[in-house]
Amino acid sequence: MKTIIISLKIFLFFTVLTGIIYPLLVTGVAQALFPTKANGSMVNRDNKNIGSELIGQQFDSTIYFTPRPSAISYNPLPSGGSNYGLTNSKLKQLVGERKKHFIEFNQLDSLTEIPDEMLFASASGLDPHISKQSALLQVNRIANARNFGVAQKQQLIACINRLTEKPQILVLGEERLNVLLLNLELDKLK
Amino acid sequence: MTLLDFIQVILYFSLLIGLTPILGNYMFKVFSGHNHIMKPVFGWLEKLTYRFIGTNPDEETNWKSYFFALLAFNFIGFIFLFLIQLFQAYLPINPTHLGNVSWHSAFNTAVSFVTNTNWQGYAGETTLSYFVQMIGLTVQNFVSAATGIAVLLVIIRGISRKTTDKLGNFWTDLTRSILYVLLPLSILFSVVLVGQGVVQNFKTYETVQTLQGAEQVIPMGPAASQIAIKQLGTNGGGFFNTNSAHPFENPTPISNFLEMLLILLIPAALTFTYGKMVGSVRQGWTVFSAMLILLVAGLSISLYAEYSSNPVFGHLSLMEGKETRFGITNSVLWSTSTTAASNGSVNVMHDSLSPLAGMVAMLNIMLGEVIFGGVGAGLYGMIIFIILTVFIAGLMVGRTPEYLGKKIEAFEVQMAIIAILAPSVVILLFSAWASVSSYGLSSLNNAGAHGFSEILYAFSSAAGNNGSAFAGLNANTVFYNLTLGLGMLIGRFGVIIPVLAIAGSMAKKKTIPPSAGTFQTDNWLFVGLLIAVILILGGLTFFPALSLGPVIEHLLMNNGITF
């Protein structure tokens, strides 16, 4: 019986310490040091939040860069991948369809090599990034849809180069490009 | 693989090896009651804990009383977590107004977090309130990890003490693990993670109008504080459904590298602590080497499988279920580490891994979660294999087996066998049951051999207290919630009880001084023997099941066959 009472007391003690004080302390420090990041790295345009820099958005219009395929169509509630195994025929079929669609949508030559991330759905369904190559393949289609001249197209390519993120501290992770930030810059090219 | 890929892998292992003696030595000081750098910071909190619960920290008990304290404490944790989920809707800090959790899912999640499994049968962002995530899950992340360390300390004392039945004080071990190891590291790393973009707030979910004019609801919450401890305590239960693949849970390559390092940090360092506590640092490094070799072997097979071309997708990089910012190498390094340690957090969807990489993940779990393994749990599991290895070596040379001066006799070997059999029975019998029943099969997301793999993985994950999944399997059903929950309990306590019993039996024995005939347990020969015993036992037990799942899937894929 004594053991049970001690158990209850110590459970209460650690619940308060690690379940209440600890998260509140971290929240306090985080909000003081990194307020934007702690609150979701929201992106603001015309005084309105239009999304989070970290959470991918659905783009299927011809005037925007399109993101990776997503098993949840970029609806974050809840996040999710396809969970298809490699021997799942649905996956094989989807990859074929995505390849065909990407080529037709971007008016590319049928033999163009499509970067792999555009053929496969991401793990979270919210992957905010694509590769630089995938962005470059979309430039002509966007320039046509937006009636861009040569100068604007050059600006757009410069934009892609500028926004491409290198591996962190030179070695960690992959080179990548944030689709939402890129599309925001795209809207600024008038 | 490119040069950068290799550099990242080498950097990872260098840091792991470099930090092992530093943290290991620190934990040695903490658990031996010596002075250490956190004592001035949290010493008062330790004293306050003992005063509040009214115990004498130096009063030690035998293994049975120790186990009773552990069990009572875990049971209360289970009841509390179960109830707050059932009545979530009536409790505070629920800005998104999530409803009550179903009884079977609440049971599964409560068992899962108490046993340090942290299987996610639920989707965090649409199921659990901030209240449950903090006061329920975060707390269990701390105390279940500390429970693992406590059990490890008991078996170490059993080996290093002689002719006594006093094996420590559960409350003291629990308190020191939390205050001096888990809490300071969690505070440090949660702030660092927020600096990379992990969210930490109490806001309600934010609805935005996207650039293209659609509506998107962005989940929020106190995530960083939970993620730091979920990685450190080999817990692995994510704040969000897709765990550390979610950009809010793991936003950058740096956050990814740190979270991945935290998976193995404490289990690796504990091998050094072990060496110090039994009086021979070499013994610690011997265990560390065996673990590292198994990990690197698994990683090599996985990387090979993921970078190979196959007839189904040709030379395409297999990016299904992977995030652009991590790429293939970081995804596979994580999938191998998280299953070797019984962490179970994921940054890649294991269901979509190539068959051999998925098999390595599964096998890491099946081998008993001893390749670094869970915090505390990995090493006490490894000690079971050491006992068995010493026993087999003793049979071969015809001497009474002994380990660190303690005779290994029938009782220890019997208990070791129980500890090894308990999780294996769960994996094989429950998988067999699920794969011949309609309620088991109706949850599958994939057909053919891969479907069987989904089931086999689920029960391996439960019995190994890992928590990762082939997540296509819809495990949030009455059948899976209950059987997996039961599997986790057997996998946890079916090992803890024999380990504590062995500790009790060994502590009573005299220590024999080493002689010329003593079988050495701190050299490469022993590392080789230990690895062989682990692989042979695991292979004999699971090869038939694996050949029905990932092995045949690999062969079929190489013939271009899909289902």
PDB file of C-alpha atoms in Angstrom, chain B residues 156-380:
ATOM      1  CA  ILE B 156      24.241  -3.901 -13.654  1.00  0.00           C
ATOM      2  CA  ARG B 157      24.096  -3.914  -9.863  1.00  0.00           C
ATOM      3  CA  GLY B 158      23.250  -7.613  -9.950  1.00  0.00           C
ATOM      4  CA  ILE B 159      26.419  -8.261 -11.910  1.00  0.00           C
ATOM      5  CA  SER B 160      28.714  -5.932  -9.997  1.00  0.00           C
ATOM      6  CA  ARG B 161      27.578  -6.599  -6.407  1.00  0.00           C
ATOM      7  CA  LYS B 162      28.075  -9.802  -4.492  1.00  0.00           C
ATOM      8  CA  THR B 163      26.215 -11.764  -1.791  1.00  0.00           C
ATOM      9  CA  THR B 164      23.438  -9.248  -1.340  1.00  0.00           C
ATOM     10  CA  ASP B 165      19.782  -8.943  -2.223  1.00  0.00           C
ATOM     11  CA  LYS B 166      19.795  -5.132  -2.271  1.00  0.00           C
ATOM     12  CA  LEU B 167      19.509  -3.906  -5.843  1.00  0.00           C
ATOM     13  CA  GLY B 168      18.636  -0.230  -5.610  1.00  0.00           C
ATOM     14  CA  ASN B 169      15.726   2.117  -5.081  1.00  0.00           C
ATOM     15  CA  PHE B 170      13.301   2.502  -7.996  1.00  0.00           C
ATOM     16  CA  TRP B 171      12.211   6.023  -7.018  1.00  0.00           C
ATOM     17  CA  THR B 172      15.796   7.211  -6.813  1.00  0.00           C
ATOM     18  CA  ASP B 173      16.784   5.678 -10.145  1.00  0.00           C
ATOM     19  CA  LEU B 174      13.678   7.089 -11.804  1.00  0.00           C
ATOM     20  CA  THR B 175      14.208  10.554 -10.383  1.00  0.00           C
ATOM     21  CA  ARG B 176      17.879  10.762 -11.297  1.00  0.00           C
ATOM     22  CA  SER B 177      17.288   9.549 -14.870  1.00  0.00           C
ATOM     23  CA  ILE B 178      14.664  12.199 -15.444  1.00  0.00           C
ATOM     24  CA  LEU B 179      16.190  15.157 -13.640  1.00  0.00           C
ATOM     25  CA  TYR B 180      19.802  14.765 -14.657  1.00  0.00           C
ATOM     26  CA  VAL B 181      19.693  13.042 -18.043  1.00  0.00           C
ATOM     27  CA  LEU B 182      16.379  13.283 -19.886  1.00  0.00           C
ATOM     28  CA  LEU B 183      15.106  16.680 -18.778  1.00  0.00           C
ATOM     29  CA  PRO B 184      18.234  18.816 -19.318  1.00  0.00           C
ATOM     30  CA  LEU B 185      18.907  17.284 -22.749  1.00  0.00           C
ATOM     31  CA  SER B 186      15.246  17.713 -23.747  1.00  0.00           C
ATOM     32  CA  ILE B 187      15.180  21.378 -22.762  1.00  0.00           C
ATOM     33  CA  LEU B 188      18.352  22.025 -24.728  1.00  0.00           C
ATOM     34  CA  PHE B 189      17.316  20.181 -27.873  1.00  0.00           C
ATOM     35  CA  SER B 190      13.702  21.338 -27.976  1.00  0.00           C
ATOM     36  CA  VAL B 191      14.883  24.950 -28.113  1.00  0.00           C
ATOM     37  CA  VAL B 192      17.415  24.098 -30.824  1.00  0.00           C
ATOM     38  CA  LEU B 193      14.666  22.351 -32.819  1.00  0.00           C
ATOM     39  CA  VAL B 194      12.395  25.401 -32.615  1.00  0.00           C
ATOM     40  CA  GLY B 195      15.334  27.375 -34.004  1.00  0.00           C
ATOM     41  CA  GLN B 196      15.097  25.145 -37.078  1.00  0.00           C
ATOM     42  CA  GLY B 197      11.338  25.652 -37.442  1.00  0.00           C
ATOM     43  CA  VAL B 198       9.617  23.071 -35.241  1.00  0.00           C
ATOM     44  CA  VAL B 199       6.419  24.620 -33.857  1.00  0.00           C
ATOM     45  CA  GLN B 200       5.924  25.262 -30.145  1.00  0.00           C
ATOM     46  CA  ASN B 201       2.754  27.157 -29.282  1.00  0.00           C
ATOM     47  CA  PHE B 202      -0.756  26.753 -27.913  1.00  0.00           C
ATOM     48  CA  LYS B 203      -2.589  28.363 -30.806  1.00  0.00           C
ATOM     49  CA  THR B 204      -5.632  26.966 -32.456  1.00  0.00           C
ATOM     50  CA  TYR B 205      -5.164  25.497 -35.959  1.00  0.00           C
ATOM     51  CA  GLU B 206      -4.799  28.310 -38.466  1.00  0.00           C
ATOM     52  CA  THR B 207      -6.982  28.450 -41.567  1.00  0.00           C
ATOM     53  CA  VAL B 208      -5.344  30.206 -44.488  1.00  0.00           C
ATOM     54  CA  GLN B 209      -6.296  31.075 -48.040  1.00  0.00           C
ATOM     55  CA  THR B 210      -3.541  29.575 -50.181  1.00  0.00           C
ATOM     56  CA  LEU B 211      -1.858  31.384 -53.034  1.00  0.00           C
ATOM     57  CA  GLN B 212      -4.093  29.549 -55.452  1.00  0.00           C
ATOM     58  CA  GLY B 213      -7.197  30.476 -53.469  1.00  0.00           C
ATOM     59  CA  ALA B 214      -7.969  27.190 -51.725  1.00  0.00           C
ATOM     60  CA  GLU B 215      -8.437  26.767 -48.004  1.00  0.00           C
ATOM     61  CA  GLN B 216      -5.765  25.016 -45.942  1.00  0.00           C
ATOM     62  CA  VAL B 217      -5.941  24.314 -42.212  1.00  0.00           C
ATOM     63  CA  ILE B 218      -2.483  24.330 -40.655  1.00  0.00           C
ATOM     64  CA  PRO B 219      -2.094  22.378 -37.414  1.00  0.00           C
ATOM     65  CA  MET B 220      -0.173  23.889 -34.504  1.00  0.00           C
ATOM     66  CA  GLY B 221       0.772  22.852 -30.987  1.00  0.00           C
ATOM     67  CA  PRO B 222       3.499  22.366 -28.404  1.00  0.00           C
ATOM     68  CA  ALA B 223       5.407  19.992 -30.674  1.00  0.00           C
ATOM     69  CA  ALA B 224       9.100  20.713 -30.038  1.00  0.00           C
ATOM     70  CA  SER B 225       8.965  19.873 -26.329  1.00  0.00           C
ATOM     71  CA  GLN B 226       7.528  16.470 -27.174  1.00  0.00           C
ATOM     72  CA  ILE B 227       9.775  15.789 -30.145  1.00  0.00           C
ATOM     73  CA  ALA B 228      13.012  16.317 -28.217  1.00  0.00           C
ATOM     74  CA  ILE B 229      12.100  13.697 -25.610  1.00  0.00           C
ATOM     75  CA  LYS B 230      10.508  11.361 -28.160  1.00  0.00           C
ATOM     76  CA  GLN B 231      13.893  11.168 -29.922  1.00  0.00           C
ATOM     77  CA  LEU B 232      16.033  11.060 -26.768  1.00  0.00           C
ATOM     78  CA  GLY B 233      13.973   8.518 -24.866  1.00  0.00           C
ATOM     79  CA  THR B 234      13.698   6.052 -27.785  1.00  0.00           C
ATOM     80  CA  ASN B 235       9.966   6.701 -27.648  1.00  0.00           C
ATOM     81  CA  GLY B 236       9.163   7.697 -31.194  1.00  0.00           C
ATOM     82  CA  GLY B 237       5.498   8.654 -30.986  1.00  0.00           C
ATOM     83  CA  GLY B 238       5.080  11.707 -33.179  1.00  0.00           C
ATOM     84  CA  PHE B 239       3.167  14.863 -32.507  1.00  0.00           C
ATOM     85  CA  PHE B 240       1.821  14.651 -36.053  1.00  0.00           C
ATOM     86  CA  ASN B 241       0.620  11.660 -38.028  1.00  0.00           C
ATOM     87  CA  THR B 242       3.657  11.361 -40.281  1.00  0.00           C
ATOM     88  CA  ASN B 243       6.045  11.795 -37.374  1.00  0.00           C
ATOM     89  CA  SER B 244       9.440  13.243 -38.296  1.00  0.00           C
ATOM     90  CA  ALA B 245       8.563  13.298 -41.990  1.00  0.00           C
ATOM     91  CA  HIS B 246       6.173  16.173 -41.175  1.00  0.00           C
ATOM     92  CA  PRO B 247       7.796  19.525 -41.967  1.00  0.00           C
ATOM     93  CA  PHE B 248       6.668  20.957 -38.613  1.00  0.00           C
ATOM     94  CA  GLU B 249       8.246  18.056 -36.766  1.00  0.00           C
ATOM     95  CA  ASN B 250      11.488  17.911 -38.756  1.00  0.00           C
ATOM     96  CA  PRO B 251      11.834  20.982 -40.988  1.00  0.00           C
ATOM     97  CA  THR B 252      15.480  21.030 -42.109  1.00  0.00           C
ATOM     98  CA  PRO B 253      18.467  18.757 -42.736  1.00  0.00           C
ATOM     99  CA  ILE B 254      20.016  20.065 -39.498  1.00  0.00           C
ATOM    100  CA  SER B 255      16.943  19.211 -37.446  1.00  0.00           C
ATOM    101  CA  ASN B 256      16.968  15.838 -39.175  1.00  0.00           C
ATOM    102  CA  PHE B 257      20.597  15.187 -38.335  1.00  0.00           C
ATOM    103  CA  LEU B 258      20.095  16.149 -34.691  1.00  0.00           C
ATOM    104  CA  GLU B 259      16.921  14.121 -34.267  1.00  0.00           C
ATOM    105  CA  MET B 260      18.666  11.149 -35.843  1.00  0.00           C
ATOM    106  CA  LEU B 261      21.635  11.544 -33.508  1.00  0.00           C
ATOM    107  CA  LEU B 262      19.340  11.735 -30.486  1.00  0.00           C
ATOM    108  CA  ILE B 263      17.847   8.352 -31.422  1.00  0.00           C
ATOM    109  CA  LEU B 264      21.087   6.532 -30.634  1.00  0.00           C
ATOM    110  CA  LEU B 265      22.732   8.984 -28.247  1.00  0.00           C
ATOM    111  CA  ILE B 266      21.650   7.624 -24.864  1.00  0.00           C
ATOM    112  CA  PRO B 267      21.537   3.896 -25.776  1.00  0.00           C
ATOM    113  CA  ALA B 268      25.088   4.171 -27.137  1.00  0.00           C
ATOM    114  CA  ALA B 269      26.378   6.156 -24.168  1.00  0.00           C
ATOM    115  CA  LEU B 270      24.862   3.670 -21.741  1.00  0.00           C
ATOM    116  CA  THR B 271      27.298   1.008 -22.978  1.00  0.00           C
ATOM    117  CA  PHE B 272      30.114   3.207 -21.678  1.00  0.00           C
ATOM    118  CA  THR B 273      28.249   3.795 -18.412  1.00  0.00           C
ATOM    119  CA  TYR B 274      27.911   0.025 -18.167  1.00  0.00           C
ATOM    120  CA  GLY B 275      31.644  -0.494 -18.625  1.00  0.00           C
ATOM    121  CA  LYS B 276      32.416   2.031 -15.906  1.00  0.00           C
ATOM    122  CA  MET B 277      29.898   0.526 -13.511  1.00  0.00           C
ATOM    123  CA  VAL B 278      31.135  -3.042 -13.865  1.00  0.00           C
ATOM    124  CA  GLY B 279      34.685  -1.801 -13.484  1.00  0.00           C
ATOM    125  CA  SER B 280      35.985  -2.339 -17.019  1.00  0.00           C
ATOM    126  CA  VAL B 281      35.547   0.242 -19.762  1.00  0.00           C
ATOM    127  CA  ARG B 282      36.663  -2.420 -22.243  1.00  0.00           C
ATOM    128  CA  GLN B 283      33.553  -4.478 -21.478  1.00  0.00           C
ATOM    129  CA  GLY B 284      31.463  -1.458 -22.438  1.00  0.00           C
ATOM    130  CA  TRP B 285      33.282  -0.919 -25.701  1.00  0.00           C
ATOM    131  CA  THR B 286      32.963  -4.632 -26.512  1.00  0.00           C
ATOM    132  CA  VAL B 287      29.196  -4.363 -26.338  1.00  0.00           C
ATOM    133  CA  PHE B 288      29.296  -1.084 -28.243  1.00  0.00           C
ATOM    134  CA  SER B 289      31.362  -2.684 -31.028  1.00  0.00           C
ATOM    135  CA  ALA B 290      28.987  -5.600 -31.470  1.00  0.00           C
ATOM    136  CA  MET B 291      26.061  -3.174 -31.708  1.00  0.00           C
ATOM    137  CA  LEU B 292      27.842  -0.864 -34.119  1.00  0.00           C
ATOM    138  CA  ILE B 293      28.862  -3.706 -36.439  1.00  0.00           C
ATOM    139  CA  LEU B 294      25.280  -4.976 -36.649  1.00  0.00           C
ATOM    140  CA  LEU B 295      24.004  -1.458 -37.297  1.00  0.00           C
ATOM    141  CA  VAL B 296      26.495  -0.726 -40.055  1.00  0.00           C
ATOM    142  CA  ALA B 297      25.810  -4.099 -41.686  1.00  0.00           C
ATOM    143  CA  GLY B 298      22.071  -3.367 -41.741  1.00  0.00           C
ATOM    144  CA  LEU B 299      22.656   0.133 -43.054  1.00  0.00           C
ATOM    145  CA  SER B 300      24.853  -1.149 -45.874  1.00  0.00           C
ATOM    146  CA  ILE B 301      22.222  -3.628 -47.050  1.00  0.00           C
ATOM    147  CA  SER B 302      19.523  -0.953 -46.905  1.00  0.00           C
ATOM    148  CA  LEU B 303      21.547   1.602 -48.821  1.00  0.00           C
ATOM    149  CA  TYR B 304      22.459  -1.000 -51.419  1.00  0.00           C
ATOM    150  CA  ALA B 305      18.792  -1.928 -51.853  1.00  0.00           C
ATOM    151  CA  GLU B 306      17.614   1.660 -52.101  1.00  0.00           C
ATOM    152  CA  TYR B 307      20.249   2.687 -54.638  1.00  0.00           C
ATOM    153  CA  SER B 308      19.792  -0.393 -56.861  1.00  0.00           C
ATOM    154  CA  SER B 309      17.691  -0.216 -59.961  1.00  0.00           C
ATOM    155  CA  ASN B 310      14.859  -2.680 -60.437  1.00  0.00           C
ATOM    156  CA  PRO B 311      12.692  -3.828 -63.333  1.00  0.00           C
ATOM    157  CA  VAL B 312       9.544  -2.170 -61.980  1.00  0.00           C
ATOM    158  CA  PHE B 313      10.875   1.395 -61.846  1.00  0.00           C
ATOM    159  CA  GLY B 314      14.119   1.131 -63.818  1.00  0.00           C
ATOM    160  CA  HIS B 315      16.745   3.626 -62.723  1.00  0.00           C
ATOM    161  CA  LEU B 316      14.360   5.988 -60.948  1.00  0.00           C
ATOM    162  CA  SER B 317      15.416   7.042 -57.456  1.00  0.00           C
ATOM    163  CA  LEU B 318      12.852   5.502 -55.145  1.00  0.00           C
ATOM    164  CA  MET B 319      11.402   8.721 -53.712  1.00  0.00           C
ATOM    165  CA  GLU B 320       7.978   7.316 -52.817  1.00  0.00           C
ATOM    166  CA  GLY B 321       7.346   8.124 -49.165  1.00  0.00           C
ATOM    167  CA  LYS B 322      10.490  10.219 -48.880  1.00  0.00           C
ATOM    168  CA  GLU B 323      10.973  13.958 -48.426  1.00  0.00           C
ATOM    169  CA  THR B 324      12.996  16.091 -50.850  1.00  0.00           C
ATOM    170  CA  ARG B 325      15.038  17.807 -48.127  1.00  0.00           C
ATOM    171  CA  PHE B 326      16.314  14.495 -46.754  1.00  0.00           C
ATOM    172  CA  GLY B 327      16.855  12.477 -49.938  1.00  0.00           C
ATOM    173  CA  ILE B 328      17.526   8.759 -49.909  1.00  0.00           C
ATOM    174  CA  THR B 329      20.627   8.495 -47.707  1.00  0.00           C
ATOM    175  CA  ASN B 330      19.201  10.408 -44.750  1.00  0.00           C
ATOM    176  CA  SER B 331      15.938   8.494 -45.046  1.00  0.00           C
ATOM    177  CA  VAL B 332      17.652   5.115 -44.960  1.00  0.00           C
ATOM    178  CA  LEU B 333      20.079   6.127 -42.206  1.00  0.00           C
ATOM    179  CA  TRP B 334      17.040   7.065 -40.144  1.00  0.00           C
ATOM    180  CA  SER B 335      15.033   3.942 -40.956  1.00  0.00           C
ATOM    181  CA  THR B 336      17.973   1.767 -39.900  1.00  0.00           C
ATOM    182  CA  SER B 337      18.754   3.698 -36.722  1.00  0.00           C
ATOM    183  CA  THR B 338      15.182   4.037 -35.561  1.00  0.00           C
ATOM    184  CA  THR B 339      14.542   0.301 -35.818  1.00  0.00           C
ATOM    185  CA  ALA B 340      17.912  -0.697 -34.348  1.00  0.00           C
ATOM    186  CA  ALA B 341      17.182   1.503 -31.375  1.00  0.00           C
ATOM    187  CA  SER B 342      13.619   0.819 -30.322  1.00  0.00           C
ATOM    188  CA  ASN B 343      12.750   4.401 -31.189  1.00  0.00           C
ATOM    189  CA  GLY B 344      10.229   3.983 -33.980  1.00  0.00           C
ATOM    190  CA  SER B 345      10.025   7.585 -35.110  1.00  0.00           C
ATOM    191  CA  VAL B 346      10.195   7.846 -38.894  1.00  0.00           C
ATOM    192  CA  ASN B 347      11.207  10.407 -41.506  1.00  0.00           C
ATOM    193  CA  VAL B 348      10.328   8.086 -44.390  1.00  0.00           C
ATOM    194  CA  MET B 349       7.317   5.838 -44.901  1.00  0.00           C
ATOM    195  CA  HIS B 350       8.709   2.372 -44.175  1.00  0.00           C
ATOM    196  CA  ASP B 351       5.843   0.790 -46.115  1.00  0.00           C
ATOM    197  CA  SER B 352       7.278   2.285 -49.315  1.00  0.00           C
ATOM    198  CA  LEU B 353      10.897   1.261 -48.696  1.00  0.00           C
ATOM    199  CA  SER B 354      12.386  -1.241 -51.113  1.00  0.00           C
ATOM    200  CA  PRO B 355      11.743  -4.816 -49.900  1.00  0.00           C
ATOM    201  CA  LEU B 356      15.269  -5.412 -48.558  1.00  0.00           C
ATOM    202  CA  ALA B 357      15.496  -2.071 -46.748  1.00  0.00           C
ATOM    203  CA  GLY B 358      12.098  -2.808 -45.224  1.00  0.00           C
ATOM    204  CA  MET B 359      13.368  -6.241 -44.218  1.00  0.00           C
ATOM    205  CA  VAL B 360      16.413  -4.782 -42.471  1.00  0.00           C
ATOM    206  CA  ALA B 361      14.119  -2.467 -40.513  1.00  0.00           C
ATOM    207  CA  MET B 362      11.964  -5.447 -39.535  1.00  0.00           C
ATOM    208  CA  LEU B 363      14.933  -7.669 -38.707  1.00  0.00           C
ATOM    209  CA  ASN B 364      16.525  -4.981 -36.517  1.00  0.00           C
ATOM    210  CA  ILE B 365      13.376  -5.154 -34.408  1.00  0.00           C
ATOM    211  CA  MET B 366      13.078  -8.944 -34.508  1.00  0.00           C
ATOM    212  CA  LEU B 367      16.635  -9.451 -33.261  1.00  0.00           C
ATOM    213  CA  GLY B 368      15.307  -8.234 -29.953  1.00  0.00           C
ATOM    214  CA  GLU B 369      15.966  -4.494 -30.138  1.00  0.00           C
ATOM    215  CA  VAL B 370      19.532  -4.999 -28.937  1.00  0.00           C
ATOM    216  CA  ILE B 371      21.407  -3.054 -31.640  1.00  0.00           C
ATOM    217  CA  PHE B 372      21.699  -0.108 -29.249  1.00  0.00           C
ATOM    218  CA  GLY B 373      18.001  -0.673 -28.633  1.00  0.00           C
ATOM    219  CA  GLY B 374      15.738   1.280 -26.322  1.00  0.00           C
ATOM    220  CA  VAL B 375      17.048   3.544 -23.585  1.00  0.00           C
ATOM    221  CA  GLY B 376      18.135   0.999 -20.979  1.00  0.00           C
ATOM    222  CA  ALA B 377      16.091  -1.705 -22.672  1.00  0.00           C
ATOM    223  CA  GLY B 378      18.584  -2.241 -25.491  1.00  0.00           C
ATOM    224  CA  LEU B 379      21.445  -2.903 -23.153  1.00  0.00           C
ATOM    225  CA  TYR B 380      19.572  -5.135 -20.736  1.00  0.00           C
TER     226      TYR B 380
END
